[in-house]
Short mmCIF file of N, CA, C and O in Angstrom, two decimals:
data_model
loop_
_atom_site.label_atom_id
_atom_site.label_comp_id
_atom_site.label_asym_id
_atom_site.label_seq_id
_atom_site.Cartn_x
_atom_site.Cartn_y
_atom_site.Cartn_z
N MET N 1 -5.29 -28.15 -60.43
CA MET N 1 -4.13 -28.68 -61.12
C MET N 1 -3.23 -27.52 -61.54
O MET N 1 -3.71 -26.50 -62.00
N LYS N 2 -1.95 -27.69 -61.39
CA LYS N 2 -0.98 -26.67 -61.77
C LYS N 2 -0.33 -27.08 -63.08
O LYS N 2 -0.04 -28.26 -63.30
N THR N 3 -0.12 -26.10 -63.96
CA THR N 3 0.46 -26.36 -65.27
C THR N 3 1.73 -25.53 -65.45
O THR N 3 1.75 -24.35 -65.13
N TYR N 4 2.76 -26.18 -65.95
CA TYR N 4 4.03 -25.52 -66.26
C TYR N 4 4.25 -25.62 -67.76
O TYR N 4 3.96 -26.65 -68.37
N LYS N 5 4.80 -24.55 -68.35
CA LYS N 5 5.09 -24.55 -69.79
C LYS N 5 6.57 -24.23 -69.99
O LYS N 5 7.11 -23.35 -69.34
N PHE N 6 7.17 -24.94 -70.95
CA PHE N 6 8.59 -24.77 -71.24
C PHE N 6 8.81 -24.69 -72.75
O PHE N 6 8.17 -25.41 -73.52
N LYS N 7 9.75 -23.86 -73.14
CA LYS N 7 10.27 -23.85 -74.50
C LYS N 7 11.40 -24.86 -74.51
O LYS N 7 12.29 -24.82 -73.64
N THR N 8 11.40 -25.79 -75.47
CA THR N 8 12.40 -26.86 -75.49
C THR N 8 13.04 -26.98 -76.86
O THR N 8 12.65 -26.31 -77.81
N ASN N 9 14.00 -27.89 -76.96
CA ASN N 9 14.58 -28.27 -78.24
C ASN N 9 14.22 -29.72 -78.59
O ASN N 9 14.95 -30.40 -79.28
N ILE N 10 13.05 -30.15 -78.14
CA ILE N 10 12.52 -31.49 -78.44
C ILE N 10 11.82 -31.37 -79.80
O ILE N 10 10.77 -30.74 -79.90
N LYS N 11 12.40 -31.95 -80.86
CA LYS N 11 11.95 -31.67 -82.21
C LYS N 11 11.03 -32.70 -82.85
O LYS N 11 10.32 -32.38 -83.79
N CYS N 12 11.09 -33.94 -82.40
CA CYS N 12 10.38 -34.99 -83.14
C CYS N 12 9.91 -36.12 -82.21
O CYS N 12 10.18 -36.10 -81.01
N GLY N 13 9.25 -37.08 -82.79
CA GLY N 13 8.76 -38.22 -82.03
C GLY N 13 9.86 -39.01 -81.35
O GLY N 13 9.68 -39.51 -80.24
N ASN N 14 11.00 -39.15 -82.02
CA ASN N 14 12.12 -39.86 -81.39
C ASN N 14 12.65 -39.10 -80.18
O ASN N 14 13.05 -39.71 -79.19
N CYS N 15 12.65 -37.78 -80.28
CA CYS N 15 13.06 -36.95 -79.13
C CYS N 15 12.09 -37.15 -77.96
O CYS N 15 12.50 -37.28 -76.81
N VAL N 16 10.80 -37.17 -78.27
CA VAL N 16 9.78 -37.39 -77.24
C VAL N 16 10.00 -38.75 -76.59
O VAL N 16 9.94 -38.89 -75.37
N ALA N 17 10.29 -39.77 -77.41
CA ALA N 17 10.54 -41.11 -76.87
C ALA N 17 11.76 -41.11 -75.95
O ALA N 17 11.77 -41.81 -74.94
N THR N 18 12.76 -40.30 -76.26
CA THR N 18 13.97 -40.22 -75.43
C THR N 18 13.67 -39.61 -74.08
O THR N 18 14.18 -40.09 -73.05
N VAL N 19 12.86 -38.55 -74.03
CA VAL N 19 12.59 -37.88 -72.75
C VAL N 19 11.51 -38.59 -71.92
O VAL N 19 11.41 -38.34 -70.73
N THR N 20 10.74 -39.47 -72.55
CA THR N 20 9.63 -40.12 -71.86
C THR N 20 10.03 -40.78 -70.54
O THR N 20 9.40 -40.51 -69.51
N PRO N 21 11.05 -41.63 -70.49
CA PRO N 21 11.37 -42.27 -69.20
C PRO N 21 11.84 -41.26 -68.14
O PRO N 21 11.62 -41.47 -66.95
N PHE N 22 12.44 -40.18 -68.57
CA PHE N 22 12.91 -39.16 -67.62
C PHE N 22 11.73 -38.41 -67.01
O PHE N 22 11.67 -38.23 -65.80
N LEU N 23 10.79 -37.97 -67.85
CA LEU N 23 9.63 -37.25 -67.33
C LEU N 23 8.68 -38.17 -66.58
O LEU N 23 8.11 -37.79 -65.57
N ASN N 24 8.52 -39.39 -67.08
CA ASN N 24 7.65 -40.35 -66.39
C ASN N 24 8.24 -40.76 -65.04
O ASN N 24 7.53 -41.24 -64.17
N GLY N 25 9.54 -40.56 -64.86
CA GLY N 25 10.19 -40.90 -63.61
C GLY N 25 9.95 -39.89 -62.50
O GLY N 25 10.29 -40.14 -61.35
N ILE N 26 9.37 -38.73 -62.84
CA ILE N 26 9.05 -37.73 -61.83
C ILE N 26 7.63 -38.02 -61.34
O ILE N 26 6.66 -37.77 -62.04
N SER N 27 7.52 -38.56 -60.14
CA SER N 27 6.24 -39.05 -59.64
C SER N 27 5.19 -37.96 -59.50
O SER N 27 3.99 -38.24 -59.56
N GLU N 28 5.61 -36.71 -59.31
CA GLU N 28 4.65 -35.62 -59.11
C GLU N 28 3.96 -35.21 -60.41
O GLU N 28 2.94 -34.53 -60.38
N ILE N 29 4.50 -35.61 -61.56
CA ILE N 29 3.90 -35.23 -62.84
C ILE N 29 2.66 -36.09 -63.09
O ILE N 29 2.74 -37.31 -63.11
N GLN N 30 1.55 -35.42 -63.28
CA GLN N 30 0.28 -36.08 -63.58
C GLN N 30 0.21 -36.43 -65.07
O GLN N 30 -0.22 -37.50 -65.47
N ASP N 31 0.61 -35.43 -65.91
CA ASP N 31 0.52 -35.58 -67.36
C ASP N 31 1.51 -34.62 -68.00
O ASP N 31 1.81 -33.58 -67.42
N TRP N 32 1.99 -34.95 -69.19
CA TRP N 32 2.86 -34.04 -69.93
C TRP N 32 2.68 -34.29 -71.42
O TRP N 32 2.25 -35.36 -71.84
N GLU N 33 3.01 -33.26 -72.19
CA GLU N 33 2.84 -33.33 -73.64
C GLU N 33 3.79 -32.32 -74.29
O GLU N 33 4.00 -31.23 -73.77
N VAL N 34 4.35 -32.69 -75.44
CA VAL N 34 5.21 -31.78 -76.19
C VAL N 34 4.54 -31.49 -77.53
O VAL N 34 4.14 -32.41 -78.24
N ASP N 35 4.42 -30.21 -77.85
CA ASP N 35 3.89 -29.79 -79.15
C ASP N 35 5.08 -29.56 -80.07
O ASP N 35 5.67 -28.48 -80.11
N THR N 36 5.46 -30.60 -80.83
CA THR N 36 6.63 -30.52 -81.70
C THR N 36 6.35 -29.67 -82.94
O THR N 36 7.29 -29.32 -83.65
N LYS N 37 5.10 -29.33 -83.20
CA LYS N 37 4.77 -28.47 -84.34
C LYS N 37 4.87 -26.99 -84.00
O LYS N 37 4.95 -26.15 -84.88
N SER N 38 4.86 -26.67 -82.73
CA SER N 38 5.00 -25.29 -82.26
C SER N 38 6.43 -24.81 -82.50
O SER N 38 7.37 -25.58 -82.33
N PRO N 39 6.62 -23.55 -82.88
CA PRO N 39 7.98 -23.03 -83.05
C PRO N 39 8.82 -23.12 -81.77
O PRO N 39 10.04 -23.27 -81.84
N ASP N 40 8.18 -23.04 -80.61
CA ASP N 40 8.87 -23.13 -79.33
C ASP N 40 9.01 -24.57 -78.83
O ASP N 40 9.58 -24.80 -77.77
N LYS N 41 8.46 -25.54 -79.59
CA LYS N 41 8.51 -26.95 -79.16
C LYS N 41 8.06 -27.05 -77.71
O LYS N 41 8.75 -27.55 -76.83
N THR N 42 6.86 -26.55 -77.45
CA THR N 42 6.35 -26.35 -76.10
C THR N 42 6.06 -27.66 -75.36
O THR N 42 5.33 -28.51 -75.85
N LEU N 43 6.64 -27.77 -74.17
CA LEU N 43 6.36 -28.86 -73.24
C LEU N 43 5.40 -28.33 -72.20
O LEU N 43 5.67 -27.30 -71.58
N VAL N 44 4.27 -29.02 -72.01
CA VAL N 44 3.30 -28.66 -70.99
C VAL N 44 3.25 -29.79 -69.98
O VAL N 44 3.03 -30.95 -70.34
N VAL N 45 3.49 -29.44 -68.72
CA VAL N 45 3.51 -30.42 -67.62
C VAL N 45 2.40 -30.07 -66.65
O VAL N 45 2.28 -28.92 -66.22
N SER N 46 1.59 -31.06 -66.28
CA SER N 46 0.51 -30.86 -65.30
C SER N 46 0.79 -31.69 -64.06
O SER N 46 1.25 -32.83 -64.15
N THR N 47 0.47 -31.09 -62.90
CA THR N 47 0.68 -31.77 -61.63
C THR N 47 -0.38 -31.33 -60.63
O THR N 47 -0.92 -30.24 -60.74
N ASN N 48 -0.66 -32.19 -59.67
CA ASN N 48 -1.59 -31.85 -58.59
C ASN N 48 -0.85 -31.45 -57.32
O ASN N 48 -1.47 -31.12 -56.32
N THR N 49 0.48 -31.51 -57.36
CA THR N 49 1.28 -31.19 -56.18
C THR N 49 2.30 -30.11 -56.54
O THR N 49 2.47 -29.77 -57.71
N ASP N 50 2.99 -29.60 -55.54
CA ASP N 50 4.07 -28.66 -55.80
C ASP N 50 5.23 -29.41 -56.43
O ASP N 50 5.58 -30.50 -55.98
N LEU N 51 5.77 -28.83 -57.46
CA LEU N 51 6.87 -29.45 -58.19
C LEU N 51 7.88 -28.36 -58.52
O LEU N 51 7.50 -27.29 -58.98
N GLU N 52 9.13 -28.62 -58.26
CA GLU N 52 10.18 -27.66 -58.57
C GLU N 52 10.44 -27.67 -60.07
O GLU N 52 10.69 -28.72 -60.66
N VAL N 53 10.38 -26.49 -60.67
CA VAL N 53 10.65 -26.34 -62.10
C VAL N 53 12.05 -26.86 -62.42
O VAL N 53 12.28 -27.50 -63.45
N SER N 54 12.99 -26.62 -61.52
CA SER N 54 14.37 -27.06 -61.73
C SER N 54 14.47 -28.58 -61.87
O SER N 54 15.36 -29.08 -62.57
N GLU N 55 13.57 -29.31 -61.23
CA GLU N 55 13.60 -30.78 -61.34
C GLU N 55 13.24 -31.22 -62.76
O GLU N 55 13.87 -32.12 -63.32
N ILE N 56 12.25 -30.57 -63.35
CA ILE N 56 11.86 -30.89 -64.72
C ILE N 56 13.00 -30.57 -65.68
O ILE N 56 13.38 -31.39 -66.52
N ILE N 57 13.57 -29.37 -65.53
CA ILE N 57 14.67 -28.95 -66.40
C ILE N 57 15.88 -29.87 -66.23
O ILE N 57 16.51 -30.27 -67.21
N SER N 58 16.16 -30.28 -65.01
CA SER N 58 17.28 -31.18 -64.74
C SER N 58 17.10 -32.53 -65.43
O SER N 58 18.03 -33.07 -66.02
N GLU N 59 15.90 -33.08 -65.35
CA GLU N 59 15.64 -34.37 -65.99
C GLU N 59 15.76 -34.26 -67.51
O GLU N 59 16.28 -35.16 -68.16
N LEU N 60 15.28 -33.15 -68.08
CA LEU N 60 15.42 -32.96 -69.52
C LEU N 60 16.89 -32.84 -69.90
O LEU N 60 17.32 -33.38 -70.93
N ASN N 61 17.67 -32.14 -69.07
CA ASN N 61 19.12 -32.03 -69.32
C ASN N 61 19.79 -33.40 -69.30
O ASN N 61 20.65 -33.68 -70.12
N LYS N 62 19.39 -34.25 -68.36
CA LYS N 62 19.94 -35.61 -68.29
C LYS N 62 19.64 -36.38 -69.57
O LYS N 62 20.43 -37.23 -69.99
N ALA N 63 18.49 -36.10 -70.18
CA ALA N 63 18.09 -36.77 -71.42
C ALA N 63 18.77 -36.15 -72.63
O ALA N 63 18.64 -36.66 -73.75
N GLY N 64 19.47 -35.02 -72.43
CA GLY N 64 20.18 -34.37 -73.53
C GLY N 64 19.42 -33.23 -74.18
O GLY N 64 19.77 -32.80 -75.27
N TYR N 65 18.42 -32.72 -73.50
CA TYR N 65 17.59 -31.64 -74.04
C TYR N 65 17.61 -30.43 -73.11
O TYR N 65 17.93 -30.54 -71.93
N GLN N 66 17.22 -29.30 -73.68
CA GLN N 66 17.19 -28.05 -72.91
C GLN N 66 15.76 -27.55 -72.81
O GLN N 66 14.93 -27.84 -73.68
N ALA N 67 15.51 -26.79 -71.76
CA ALA N 67 14.18 -26.21 -71.55
C ALA N 67 14.31 -24.91 -70.78
O ALA N 67 15.20 -24.77 -69.95
N GLU N 68 13.42 -23.99 -71.09
CA GLU N 68 13.32 -22.76 -70.31
C GLU N 68 11.85 -22.48 -70.08
O GLU N 68 11.01 -22.74 -70.93
N THR N 69 11.56 -21.94 -68.91
CA THR N 69 10.19 -21.69 -68.51
C THR N 69 9.57 -20.61 -69.38
O THR N 69 10.20 -19.60 -69.69
N ILE N 70 8.32 -20.84 -69.79
CA ILE N 70 7.51 -19.84 -70.47
C ILE N 70 6.52 -19.31 -69.44
O ILE N 70 5.78 -20.07 -68.83
N LEU N 71 6.52 -18.01 -69.26
CA LEU N 71 5.61 -17.41 -68.27
C LEU N 71 4.28 -17.06 -68.89
O LEU N 71 4.11 -16.84 -70.01
#
């Protein structure tokens, strides 16, 4: 399984609810979670297939949020 980590501006449960349909709409995503208590508001995405990081960031942008990859 491959894991991607992003620093986001997703701050609360309502924000998570807003991005849910966007992230759930990416069929390659196996699982995802946002740690809203982390200073970086870390989004962790897991997948079993190759997934373009830009696709995740694009979907978050459509939802009104920003993300940058954490290496």
